PDB file of N, CA and C in Angstrom:
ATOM      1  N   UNK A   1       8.597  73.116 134.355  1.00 94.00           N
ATOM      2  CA  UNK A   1       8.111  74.465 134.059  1.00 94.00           C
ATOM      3  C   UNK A   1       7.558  74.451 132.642  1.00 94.00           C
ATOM      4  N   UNK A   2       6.266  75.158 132.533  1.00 96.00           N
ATOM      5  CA  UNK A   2       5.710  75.109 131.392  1.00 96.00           C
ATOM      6  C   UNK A   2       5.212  76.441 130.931  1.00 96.00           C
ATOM      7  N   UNK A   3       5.672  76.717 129.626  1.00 96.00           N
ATOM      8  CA  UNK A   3       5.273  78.069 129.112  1.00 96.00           C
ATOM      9  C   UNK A   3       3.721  77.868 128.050  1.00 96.00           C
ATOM     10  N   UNK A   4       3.106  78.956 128.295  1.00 96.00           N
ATOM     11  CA  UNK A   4       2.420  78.760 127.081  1.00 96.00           C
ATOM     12  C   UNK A   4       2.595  80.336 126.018  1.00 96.00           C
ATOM     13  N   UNK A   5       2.602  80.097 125.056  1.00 94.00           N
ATOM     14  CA  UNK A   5       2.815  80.790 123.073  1.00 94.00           C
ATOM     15  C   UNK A   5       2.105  81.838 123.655  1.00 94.00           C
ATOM     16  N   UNK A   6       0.905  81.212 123.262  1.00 96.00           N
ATOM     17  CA  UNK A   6      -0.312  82.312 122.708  1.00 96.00           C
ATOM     18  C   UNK A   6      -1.407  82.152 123.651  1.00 96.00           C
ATOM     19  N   UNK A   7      -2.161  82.995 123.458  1.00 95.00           N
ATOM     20  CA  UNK A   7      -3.871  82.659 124.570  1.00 95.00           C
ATOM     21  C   UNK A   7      -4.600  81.917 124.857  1.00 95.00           C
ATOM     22  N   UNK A   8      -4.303  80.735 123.610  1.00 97.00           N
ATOM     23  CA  UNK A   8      -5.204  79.766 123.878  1.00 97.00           C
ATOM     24  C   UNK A   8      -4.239  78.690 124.612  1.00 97.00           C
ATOM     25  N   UNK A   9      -3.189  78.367 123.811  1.00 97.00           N
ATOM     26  CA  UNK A   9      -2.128  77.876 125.332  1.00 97.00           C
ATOM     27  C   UNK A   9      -2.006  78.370 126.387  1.00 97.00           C
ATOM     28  N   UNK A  10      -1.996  79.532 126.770  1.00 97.00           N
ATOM     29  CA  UNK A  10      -2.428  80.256 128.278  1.00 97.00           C
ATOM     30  C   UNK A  10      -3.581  79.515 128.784  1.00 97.00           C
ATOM     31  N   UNK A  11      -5.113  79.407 128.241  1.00 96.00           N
ATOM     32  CA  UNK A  11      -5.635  78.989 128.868  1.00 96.00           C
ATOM     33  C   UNK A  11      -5.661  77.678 129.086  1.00 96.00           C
ATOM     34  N   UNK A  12      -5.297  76.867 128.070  1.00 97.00           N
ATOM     35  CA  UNK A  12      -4.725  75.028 128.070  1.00 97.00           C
ATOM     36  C   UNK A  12      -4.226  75.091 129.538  1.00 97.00           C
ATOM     37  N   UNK A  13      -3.014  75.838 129.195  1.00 97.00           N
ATOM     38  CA  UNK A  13      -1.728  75.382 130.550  1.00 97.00           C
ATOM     39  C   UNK A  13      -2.252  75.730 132.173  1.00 97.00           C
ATOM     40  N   UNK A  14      -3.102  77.132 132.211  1.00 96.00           N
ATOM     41  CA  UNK A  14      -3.661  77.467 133.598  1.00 96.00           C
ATOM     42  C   UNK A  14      -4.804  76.698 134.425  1.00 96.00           C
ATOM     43  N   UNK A  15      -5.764  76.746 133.479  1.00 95.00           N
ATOM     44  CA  UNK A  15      -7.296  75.905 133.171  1.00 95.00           C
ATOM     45  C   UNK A  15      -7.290  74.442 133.567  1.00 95.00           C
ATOM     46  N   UNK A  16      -6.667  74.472 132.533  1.00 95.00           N
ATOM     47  CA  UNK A  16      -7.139  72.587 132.608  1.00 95.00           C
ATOM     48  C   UNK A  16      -5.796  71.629 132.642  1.00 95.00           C
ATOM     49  N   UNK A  17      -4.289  72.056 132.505  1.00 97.00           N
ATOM     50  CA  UNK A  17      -3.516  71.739 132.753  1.00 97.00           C
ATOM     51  C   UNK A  17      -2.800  71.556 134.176  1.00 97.00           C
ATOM     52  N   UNK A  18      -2.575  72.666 134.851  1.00 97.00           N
ATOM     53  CA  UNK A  18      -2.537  72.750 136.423  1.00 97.00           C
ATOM     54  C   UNK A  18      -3.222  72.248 137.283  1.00 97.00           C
ATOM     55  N   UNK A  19      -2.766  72.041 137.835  1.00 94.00           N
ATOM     56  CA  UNK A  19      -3.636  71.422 139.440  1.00 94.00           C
ATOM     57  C   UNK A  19      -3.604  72.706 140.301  1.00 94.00           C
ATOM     58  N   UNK A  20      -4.508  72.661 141.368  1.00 85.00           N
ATOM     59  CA  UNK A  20      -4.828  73.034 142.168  1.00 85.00           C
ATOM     60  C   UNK A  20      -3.199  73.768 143.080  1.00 85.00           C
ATOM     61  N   UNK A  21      -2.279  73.065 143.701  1.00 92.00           N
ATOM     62  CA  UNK A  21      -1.550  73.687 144.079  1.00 92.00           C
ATOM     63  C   UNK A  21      -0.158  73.982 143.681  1.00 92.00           C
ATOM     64  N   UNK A  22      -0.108  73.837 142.047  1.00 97.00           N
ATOM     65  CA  UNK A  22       0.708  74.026 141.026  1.00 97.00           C
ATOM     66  C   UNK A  22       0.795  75.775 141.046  1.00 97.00           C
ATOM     67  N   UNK A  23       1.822  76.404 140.734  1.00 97.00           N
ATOM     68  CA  UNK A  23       2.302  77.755 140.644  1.00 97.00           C
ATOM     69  C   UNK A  23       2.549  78.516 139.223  1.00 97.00           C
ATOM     70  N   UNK A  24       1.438  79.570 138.824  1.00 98.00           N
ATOM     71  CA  UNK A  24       1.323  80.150 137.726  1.00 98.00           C
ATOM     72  C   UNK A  24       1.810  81.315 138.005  1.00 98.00           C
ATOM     73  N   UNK A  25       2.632  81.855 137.439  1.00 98.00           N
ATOM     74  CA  UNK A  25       3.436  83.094 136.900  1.00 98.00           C
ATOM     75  C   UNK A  25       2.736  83.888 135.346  1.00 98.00           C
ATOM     76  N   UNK A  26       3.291  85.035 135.958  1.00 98.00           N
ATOM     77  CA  UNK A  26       2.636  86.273 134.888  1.00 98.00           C
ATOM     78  C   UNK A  26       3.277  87.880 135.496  1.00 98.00           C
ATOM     79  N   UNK A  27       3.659  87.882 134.375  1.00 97.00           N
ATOM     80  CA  UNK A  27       4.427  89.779 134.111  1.00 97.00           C
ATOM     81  C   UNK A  27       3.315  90.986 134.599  1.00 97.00           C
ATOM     82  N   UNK A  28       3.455  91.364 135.533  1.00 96.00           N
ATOM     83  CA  UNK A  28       2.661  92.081 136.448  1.00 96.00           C
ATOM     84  C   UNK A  28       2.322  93.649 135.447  1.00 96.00           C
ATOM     85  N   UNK A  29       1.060  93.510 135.057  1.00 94.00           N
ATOM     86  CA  UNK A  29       0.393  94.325 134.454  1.00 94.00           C
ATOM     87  C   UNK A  29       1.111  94.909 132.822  1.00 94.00           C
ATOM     88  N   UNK A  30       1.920  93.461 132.184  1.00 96.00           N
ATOM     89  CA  UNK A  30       2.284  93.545 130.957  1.00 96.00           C
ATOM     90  C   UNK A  30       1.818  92.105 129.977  1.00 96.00           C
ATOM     91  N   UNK A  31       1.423  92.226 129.406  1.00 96.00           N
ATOM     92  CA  UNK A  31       1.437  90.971 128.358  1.00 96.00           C
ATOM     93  C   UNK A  31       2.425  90.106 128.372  1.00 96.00           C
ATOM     94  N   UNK A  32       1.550  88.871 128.222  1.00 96.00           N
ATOM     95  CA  UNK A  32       2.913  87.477 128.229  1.00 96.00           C
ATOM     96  C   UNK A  32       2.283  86.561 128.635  1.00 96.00           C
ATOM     97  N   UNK A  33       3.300  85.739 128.284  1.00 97.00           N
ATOM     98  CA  UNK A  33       3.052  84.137 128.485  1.00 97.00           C
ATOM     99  C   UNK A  33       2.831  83.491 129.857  1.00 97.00           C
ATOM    100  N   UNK A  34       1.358  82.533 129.946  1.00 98.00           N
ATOM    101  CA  UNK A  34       1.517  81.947 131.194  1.00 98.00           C
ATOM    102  C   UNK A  34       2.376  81.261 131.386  1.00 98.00           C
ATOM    103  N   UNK A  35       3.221  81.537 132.726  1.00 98.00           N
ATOM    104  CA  UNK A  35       4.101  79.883 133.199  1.00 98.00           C
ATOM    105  C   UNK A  35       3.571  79.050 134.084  1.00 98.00           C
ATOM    106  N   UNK A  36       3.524  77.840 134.276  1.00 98.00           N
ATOM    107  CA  UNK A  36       2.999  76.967 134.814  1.00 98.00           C
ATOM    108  C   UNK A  36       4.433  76.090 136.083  1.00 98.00           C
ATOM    109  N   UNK A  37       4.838  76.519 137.137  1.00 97.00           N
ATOM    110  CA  UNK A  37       5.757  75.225 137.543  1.00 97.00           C
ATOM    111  C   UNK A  37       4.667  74.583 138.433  1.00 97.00           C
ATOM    112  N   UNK A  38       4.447  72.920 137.846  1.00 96.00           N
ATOM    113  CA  UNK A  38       4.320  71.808 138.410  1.00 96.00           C
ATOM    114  C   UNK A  38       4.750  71.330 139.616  1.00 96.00           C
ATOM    115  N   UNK A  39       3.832  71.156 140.549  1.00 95.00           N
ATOM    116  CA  UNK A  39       5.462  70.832 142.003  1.00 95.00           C
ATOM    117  C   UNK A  39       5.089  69.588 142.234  1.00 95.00           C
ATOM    118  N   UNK A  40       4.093  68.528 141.346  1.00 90.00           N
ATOM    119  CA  UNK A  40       3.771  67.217 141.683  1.00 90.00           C
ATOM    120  C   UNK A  40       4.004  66.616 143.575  1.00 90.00           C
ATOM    121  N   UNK A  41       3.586  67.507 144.204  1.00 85.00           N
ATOM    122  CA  UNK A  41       3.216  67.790 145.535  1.00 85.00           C
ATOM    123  C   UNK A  41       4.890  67.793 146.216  1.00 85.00           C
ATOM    124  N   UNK A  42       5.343  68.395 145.706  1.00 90.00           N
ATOM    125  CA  UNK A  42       7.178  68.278 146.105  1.00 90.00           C
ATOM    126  C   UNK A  42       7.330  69.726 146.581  1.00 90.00           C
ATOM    127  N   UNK A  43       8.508  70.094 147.581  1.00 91.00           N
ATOM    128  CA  UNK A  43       9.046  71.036 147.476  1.00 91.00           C
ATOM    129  C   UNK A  43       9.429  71.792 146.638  1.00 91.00           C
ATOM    130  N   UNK A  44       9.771  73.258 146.544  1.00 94.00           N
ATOM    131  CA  UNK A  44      10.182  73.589 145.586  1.00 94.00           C
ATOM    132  C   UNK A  44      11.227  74.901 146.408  1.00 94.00           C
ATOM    133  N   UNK A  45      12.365  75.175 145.174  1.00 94.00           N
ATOM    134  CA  UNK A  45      13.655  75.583 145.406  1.00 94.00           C
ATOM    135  C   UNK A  45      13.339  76.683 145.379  1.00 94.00           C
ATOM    136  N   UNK A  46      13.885  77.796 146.123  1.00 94.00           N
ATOM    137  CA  UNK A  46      13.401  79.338 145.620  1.00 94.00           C
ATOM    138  C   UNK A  46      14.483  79.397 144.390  1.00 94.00           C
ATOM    139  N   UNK A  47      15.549  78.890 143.831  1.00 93.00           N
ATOM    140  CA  UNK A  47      15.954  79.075 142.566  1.00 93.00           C
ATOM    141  C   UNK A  47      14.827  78.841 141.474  1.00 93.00           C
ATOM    142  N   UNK A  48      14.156  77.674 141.747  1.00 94.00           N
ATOM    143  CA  UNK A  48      12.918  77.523 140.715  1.00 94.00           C
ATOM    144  C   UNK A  48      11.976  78.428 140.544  1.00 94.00           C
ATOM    145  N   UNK A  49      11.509  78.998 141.701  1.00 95.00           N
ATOM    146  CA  UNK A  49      10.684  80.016 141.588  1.00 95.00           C
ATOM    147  C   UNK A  49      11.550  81.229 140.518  1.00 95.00           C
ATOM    148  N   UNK A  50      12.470  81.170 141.053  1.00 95.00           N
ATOM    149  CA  UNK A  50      13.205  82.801 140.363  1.00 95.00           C
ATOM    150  C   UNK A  50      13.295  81.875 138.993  1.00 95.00           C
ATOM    151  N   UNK A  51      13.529  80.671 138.457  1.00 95.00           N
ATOM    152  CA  UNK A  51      13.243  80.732 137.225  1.00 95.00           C
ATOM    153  C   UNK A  51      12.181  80.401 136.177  1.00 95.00           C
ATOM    154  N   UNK A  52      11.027  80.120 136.864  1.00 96.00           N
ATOM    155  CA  UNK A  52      10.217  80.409 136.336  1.00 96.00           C
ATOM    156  C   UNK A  52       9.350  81.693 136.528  1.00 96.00           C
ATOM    157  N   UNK A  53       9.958  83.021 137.113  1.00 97.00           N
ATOM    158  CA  UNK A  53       9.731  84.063 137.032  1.00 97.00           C
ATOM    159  C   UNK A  53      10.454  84.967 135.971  1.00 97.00           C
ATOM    160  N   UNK A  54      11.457  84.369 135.912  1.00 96.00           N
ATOM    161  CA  UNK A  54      12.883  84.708 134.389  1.00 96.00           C
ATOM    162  C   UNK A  54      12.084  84.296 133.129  1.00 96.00           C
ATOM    163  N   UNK A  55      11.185  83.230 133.436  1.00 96.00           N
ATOM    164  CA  UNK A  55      10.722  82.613 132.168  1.00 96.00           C
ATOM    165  C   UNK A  55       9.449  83.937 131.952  1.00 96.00           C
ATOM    166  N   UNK A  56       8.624  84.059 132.352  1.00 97.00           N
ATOM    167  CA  UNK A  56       7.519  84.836 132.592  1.00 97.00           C
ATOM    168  C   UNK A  56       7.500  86.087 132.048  1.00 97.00           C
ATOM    169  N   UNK A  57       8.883  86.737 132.877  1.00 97.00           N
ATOM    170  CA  UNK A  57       9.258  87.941 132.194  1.00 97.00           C
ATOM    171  C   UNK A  57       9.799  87.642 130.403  1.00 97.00           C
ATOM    172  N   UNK A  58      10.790  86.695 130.360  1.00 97.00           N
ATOM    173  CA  UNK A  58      11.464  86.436 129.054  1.00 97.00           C
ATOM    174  C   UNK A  58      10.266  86.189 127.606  1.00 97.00           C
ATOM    175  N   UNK A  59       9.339  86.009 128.322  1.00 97.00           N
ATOM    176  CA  UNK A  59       8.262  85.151 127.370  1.00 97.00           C
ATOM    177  C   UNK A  59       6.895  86.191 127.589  1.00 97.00           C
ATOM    178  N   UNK A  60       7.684  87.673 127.536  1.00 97.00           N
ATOM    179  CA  UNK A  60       6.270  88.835 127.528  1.00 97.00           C
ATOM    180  C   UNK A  60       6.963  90.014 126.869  1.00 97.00           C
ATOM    181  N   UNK A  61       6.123  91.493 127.151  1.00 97.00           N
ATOM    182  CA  UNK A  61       6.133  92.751 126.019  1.00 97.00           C
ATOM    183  C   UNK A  61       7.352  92.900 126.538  1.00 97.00           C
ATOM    184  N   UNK A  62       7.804  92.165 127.869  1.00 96.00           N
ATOM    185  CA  UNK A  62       8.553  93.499 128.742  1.00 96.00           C
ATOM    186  C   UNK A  62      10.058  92.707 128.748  1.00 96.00           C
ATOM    187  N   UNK A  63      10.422  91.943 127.418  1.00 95.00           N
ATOM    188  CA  UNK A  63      11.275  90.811 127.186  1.00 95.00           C
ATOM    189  C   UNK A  63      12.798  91.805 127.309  1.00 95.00           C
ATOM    190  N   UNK A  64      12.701  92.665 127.031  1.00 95.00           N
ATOM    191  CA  UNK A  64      14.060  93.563 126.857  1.00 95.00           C
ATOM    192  C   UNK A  64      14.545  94.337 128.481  1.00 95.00           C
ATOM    193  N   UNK A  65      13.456  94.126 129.076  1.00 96.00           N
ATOM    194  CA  UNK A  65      13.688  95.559 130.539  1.00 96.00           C
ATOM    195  C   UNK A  65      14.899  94.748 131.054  1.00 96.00           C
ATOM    196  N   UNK A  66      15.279  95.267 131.987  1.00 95.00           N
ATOM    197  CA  UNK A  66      16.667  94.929 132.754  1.00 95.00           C
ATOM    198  C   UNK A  66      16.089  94.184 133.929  1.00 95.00           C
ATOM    199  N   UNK A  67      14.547  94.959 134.453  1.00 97.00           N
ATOM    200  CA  UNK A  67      14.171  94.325 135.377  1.00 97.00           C
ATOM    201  C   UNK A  67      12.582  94.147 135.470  1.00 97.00           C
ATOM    202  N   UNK A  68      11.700  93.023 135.918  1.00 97.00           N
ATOM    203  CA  UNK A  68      10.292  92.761 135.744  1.00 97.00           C
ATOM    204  C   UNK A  68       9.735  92.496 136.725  1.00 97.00           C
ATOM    205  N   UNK A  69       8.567  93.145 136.975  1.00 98.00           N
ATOM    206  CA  UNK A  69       7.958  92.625 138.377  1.00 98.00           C
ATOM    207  C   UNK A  69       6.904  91.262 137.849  1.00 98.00           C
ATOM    208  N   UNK A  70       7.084  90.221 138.426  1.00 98.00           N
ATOM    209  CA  UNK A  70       6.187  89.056 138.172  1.00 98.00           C
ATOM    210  C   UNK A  70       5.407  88.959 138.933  1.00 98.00           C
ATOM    211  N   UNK A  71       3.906  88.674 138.624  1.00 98.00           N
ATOM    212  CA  UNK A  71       3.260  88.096 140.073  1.00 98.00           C
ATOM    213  C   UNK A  71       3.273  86.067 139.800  1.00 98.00           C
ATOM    214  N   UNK A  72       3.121  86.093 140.821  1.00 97.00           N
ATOM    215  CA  UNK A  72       2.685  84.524 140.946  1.00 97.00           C
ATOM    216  C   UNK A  72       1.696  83.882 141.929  1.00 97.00           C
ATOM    217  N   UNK A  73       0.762  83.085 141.928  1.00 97.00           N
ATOM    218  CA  UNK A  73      -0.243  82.692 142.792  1.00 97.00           C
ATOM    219  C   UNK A  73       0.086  80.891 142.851  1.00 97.00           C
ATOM    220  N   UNK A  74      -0.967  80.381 143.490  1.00 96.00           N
ATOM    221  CA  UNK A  74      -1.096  79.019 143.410  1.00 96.00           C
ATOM    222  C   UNK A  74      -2.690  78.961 142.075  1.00 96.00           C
ATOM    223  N   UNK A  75      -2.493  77.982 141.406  1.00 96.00           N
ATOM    224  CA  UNK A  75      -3.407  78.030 140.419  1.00 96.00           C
ATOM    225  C   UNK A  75      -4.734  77.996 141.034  1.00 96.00           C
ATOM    226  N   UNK A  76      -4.787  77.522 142.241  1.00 96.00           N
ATOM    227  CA  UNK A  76      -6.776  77.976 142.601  1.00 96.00           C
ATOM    228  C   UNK A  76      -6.738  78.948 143.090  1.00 96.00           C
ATOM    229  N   UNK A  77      -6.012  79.645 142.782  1.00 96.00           N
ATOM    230  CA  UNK A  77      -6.591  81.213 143.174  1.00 96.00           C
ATOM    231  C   UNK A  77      -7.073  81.961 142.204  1.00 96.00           C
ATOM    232  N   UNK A  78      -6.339  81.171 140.288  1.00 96.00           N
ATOM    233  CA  UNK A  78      -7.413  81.793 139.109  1.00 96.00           C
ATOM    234  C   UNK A  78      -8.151  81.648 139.195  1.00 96.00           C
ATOM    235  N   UNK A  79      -8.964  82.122 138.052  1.00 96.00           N
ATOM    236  CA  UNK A  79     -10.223  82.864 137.929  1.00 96.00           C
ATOM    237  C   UNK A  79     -10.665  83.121 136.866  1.00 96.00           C
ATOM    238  N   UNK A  80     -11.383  82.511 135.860  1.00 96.00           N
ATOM    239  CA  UNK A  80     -11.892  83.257 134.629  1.00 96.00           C
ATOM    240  C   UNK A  80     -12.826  83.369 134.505  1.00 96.00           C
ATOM    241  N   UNK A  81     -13.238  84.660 134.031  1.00 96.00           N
ATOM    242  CA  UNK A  81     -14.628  85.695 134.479  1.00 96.00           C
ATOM    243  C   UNK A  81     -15.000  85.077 133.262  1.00 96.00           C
ATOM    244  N   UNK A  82     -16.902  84.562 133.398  1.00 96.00           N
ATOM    245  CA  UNK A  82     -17.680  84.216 131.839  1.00 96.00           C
ATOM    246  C   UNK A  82     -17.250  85.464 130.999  1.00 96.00           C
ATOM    247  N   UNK A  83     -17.487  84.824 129.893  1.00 95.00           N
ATOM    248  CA  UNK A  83     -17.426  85.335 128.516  1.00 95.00           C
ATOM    249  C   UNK A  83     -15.731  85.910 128.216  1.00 95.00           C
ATOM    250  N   UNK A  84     -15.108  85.971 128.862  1.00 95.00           N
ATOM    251  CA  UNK A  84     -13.527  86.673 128.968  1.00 95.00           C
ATOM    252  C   UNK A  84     -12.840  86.403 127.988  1.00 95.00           C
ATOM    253  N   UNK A  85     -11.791  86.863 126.888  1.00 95.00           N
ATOM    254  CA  UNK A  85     -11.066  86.187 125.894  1.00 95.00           C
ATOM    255  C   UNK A  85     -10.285  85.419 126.668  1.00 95.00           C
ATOM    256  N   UNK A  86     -10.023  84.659 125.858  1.00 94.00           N
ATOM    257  CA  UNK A  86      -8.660  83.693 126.031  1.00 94.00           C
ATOM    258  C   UNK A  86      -7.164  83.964 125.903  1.00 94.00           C
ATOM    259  N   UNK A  87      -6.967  83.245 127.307  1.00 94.00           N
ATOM    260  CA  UNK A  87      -5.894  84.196 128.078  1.00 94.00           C
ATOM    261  C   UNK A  87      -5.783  84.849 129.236  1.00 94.00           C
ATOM    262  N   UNK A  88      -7.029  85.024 129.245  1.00 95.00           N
ATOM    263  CA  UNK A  88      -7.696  86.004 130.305  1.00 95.00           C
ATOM    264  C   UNK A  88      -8.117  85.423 131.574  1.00 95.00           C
ATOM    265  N   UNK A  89      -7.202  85.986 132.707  1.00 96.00           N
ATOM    266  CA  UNK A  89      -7.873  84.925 134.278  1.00 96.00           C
ATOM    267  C   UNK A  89      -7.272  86.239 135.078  1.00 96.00           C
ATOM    268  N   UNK A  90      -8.014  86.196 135.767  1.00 96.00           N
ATOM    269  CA  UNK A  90      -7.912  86.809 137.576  1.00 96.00           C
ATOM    270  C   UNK A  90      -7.123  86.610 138.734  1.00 96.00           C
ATOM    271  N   UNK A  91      -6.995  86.721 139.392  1.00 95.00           N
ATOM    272  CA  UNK A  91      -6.282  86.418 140.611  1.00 95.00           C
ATOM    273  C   UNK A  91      -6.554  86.920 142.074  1.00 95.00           C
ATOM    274  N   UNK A  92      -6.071  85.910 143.201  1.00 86.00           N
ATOM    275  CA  UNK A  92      -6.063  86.713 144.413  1.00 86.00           C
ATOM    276  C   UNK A  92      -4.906  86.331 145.506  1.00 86.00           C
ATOM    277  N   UNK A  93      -4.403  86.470 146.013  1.00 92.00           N
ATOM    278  CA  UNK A  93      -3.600  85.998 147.418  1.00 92.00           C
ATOM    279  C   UNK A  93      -1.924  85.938 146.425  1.00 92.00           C
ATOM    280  N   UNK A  94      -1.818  86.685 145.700  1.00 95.00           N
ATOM    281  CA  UNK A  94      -0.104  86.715 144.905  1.00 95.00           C
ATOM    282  C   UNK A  94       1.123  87.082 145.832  1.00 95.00           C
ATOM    283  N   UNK A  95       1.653  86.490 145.136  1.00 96.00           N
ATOM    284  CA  UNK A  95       3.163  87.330 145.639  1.00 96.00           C
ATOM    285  C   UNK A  95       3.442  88.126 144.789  1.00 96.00           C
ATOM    286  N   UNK A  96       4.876  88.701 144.933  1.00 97.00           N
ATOM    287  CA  UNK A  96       5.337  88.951 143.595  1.00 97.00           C
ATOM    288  C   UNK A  96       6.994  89.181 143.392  1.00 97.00           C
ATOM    289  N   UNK A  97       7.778  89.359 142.371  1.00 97.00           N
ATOM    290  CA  UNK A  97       9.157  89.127 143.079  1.00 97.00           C
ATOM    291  C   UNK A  97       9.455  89.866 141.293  1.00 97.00           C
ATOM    292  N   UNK A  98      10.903  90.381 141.540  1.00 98.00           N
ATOM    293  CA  UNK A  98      11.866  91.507 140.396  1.00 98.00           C
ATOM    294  C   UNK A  98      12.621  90.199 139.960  1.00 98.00           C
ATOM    295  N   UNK A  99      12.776  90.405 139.012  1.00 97.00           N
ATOM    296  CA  UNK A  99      13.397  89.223 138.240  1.00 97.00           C
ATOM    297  C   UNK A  99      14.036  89.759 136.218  1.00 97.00           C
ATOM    298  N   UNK A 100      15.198  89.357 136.590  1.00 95.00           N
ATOM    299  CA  UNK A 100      15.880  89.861 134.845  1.00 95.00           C
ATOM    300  C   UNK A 100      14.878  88.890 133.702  1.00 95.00           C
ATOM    301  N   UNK A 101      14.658  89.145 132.705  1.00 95.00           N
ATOM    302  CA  UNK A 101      13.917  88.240 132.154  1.00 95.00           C
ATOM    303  C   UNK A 101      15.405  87.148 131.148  1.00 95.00           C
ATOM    304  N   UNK A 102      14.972  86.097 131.084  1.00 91.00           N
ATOM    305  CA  UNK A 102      15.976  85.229 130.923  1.00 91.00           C
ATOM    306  C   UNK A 102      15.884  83.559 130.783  1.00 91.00           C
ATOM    307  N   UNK A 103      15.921  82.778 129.938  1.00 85.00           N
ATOM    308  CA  UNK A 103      15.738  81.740 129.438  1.00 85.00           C
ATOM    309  C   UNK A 103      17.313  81.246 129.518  1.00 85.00           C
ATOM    310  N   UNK A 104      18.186  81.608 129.999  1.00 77.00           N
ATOM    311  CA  UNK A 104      19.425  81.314 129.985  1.00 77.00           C
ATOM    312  C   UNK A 104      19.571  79.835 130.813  1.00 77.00           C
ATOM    313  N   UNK A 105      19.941  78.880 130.764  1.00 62.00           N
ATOM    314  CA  UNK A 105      20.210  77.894 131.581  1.00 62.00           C
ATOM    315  C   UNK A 105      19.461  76.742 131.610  1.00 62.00           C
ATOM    316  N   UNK A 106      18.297  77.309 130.793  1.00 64.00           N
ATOM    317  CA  UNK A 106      16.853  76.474 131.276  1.00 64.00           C
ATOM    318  C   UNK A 106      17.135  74.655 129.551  1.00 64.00           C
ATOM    319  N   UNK A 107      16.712  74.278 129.798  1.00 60.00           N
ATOM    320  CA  UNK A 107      16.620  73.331 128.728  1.00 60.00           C
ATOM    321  C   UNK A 107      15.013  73.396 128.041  1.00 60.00           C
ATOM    322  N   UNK A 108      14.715  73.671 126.930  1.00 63.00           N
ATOM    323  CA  UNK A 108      13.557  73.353 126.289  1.00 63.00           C
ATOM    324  C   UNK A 108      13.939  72.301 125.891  1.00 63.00           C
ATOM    325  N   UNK A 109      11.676  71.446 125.763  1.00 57.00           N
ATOM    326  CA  UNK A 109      11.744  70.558 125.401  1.00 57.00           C
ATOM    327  C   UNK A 109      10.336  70.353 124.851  1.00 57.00           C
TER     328      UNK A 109
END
């Protein structure tokens, strides 16, 4: 799981970091950090999902709420419209899932 800081790491990590059927997370109509989980063509746990949706929320405006709606897509479903700041991508075909925001458990590295 990969977070990015600021906007221009947002677009590093979504853009040109992800693959195609890698899973990007984002705080549903609040500011914050892209997350990136990698599934290097593997399964993935619905615990993983819920924590890199914990990450998403934890790493945006909405860092304090009790509860966050995240969306998440597969990365070819972004989208960045010409001229757009950085940071800035689109989406289509999301899910989306409530999640506490929370970095608890996780190991940085």
């Amino acid at each position: 799981i990969y977070v990015g800081k600021n906007n221009f790491q947002n677009d590093e990590l979504s853009l040109k970091f992800a693959s195609g059927n890698d899973w990007w997370f984002h705080t549903k109509e609040i500011p914050g950090s892209h997350v990136i989980l990698k599934t290097n063509s593997k399964e993935i746990t619905d615990r993983t999902f819920e924590e890199a949706a914990a990450l998403a929320a934890f790493y945006s405006k909405a860092q304090t709420a009790t509860k966050v709606t995240v969306d998440y897509t597969q990365k070819k479903n972004l989208k960045k419209p010409n001229g757009s700041a950085p940071g800035f991508v689109t989406y289509s075909t999301n899910f989306s899932m409530v999640v506490e925001p929370s970095e608890q458990g996780l190991t940085k590295v």
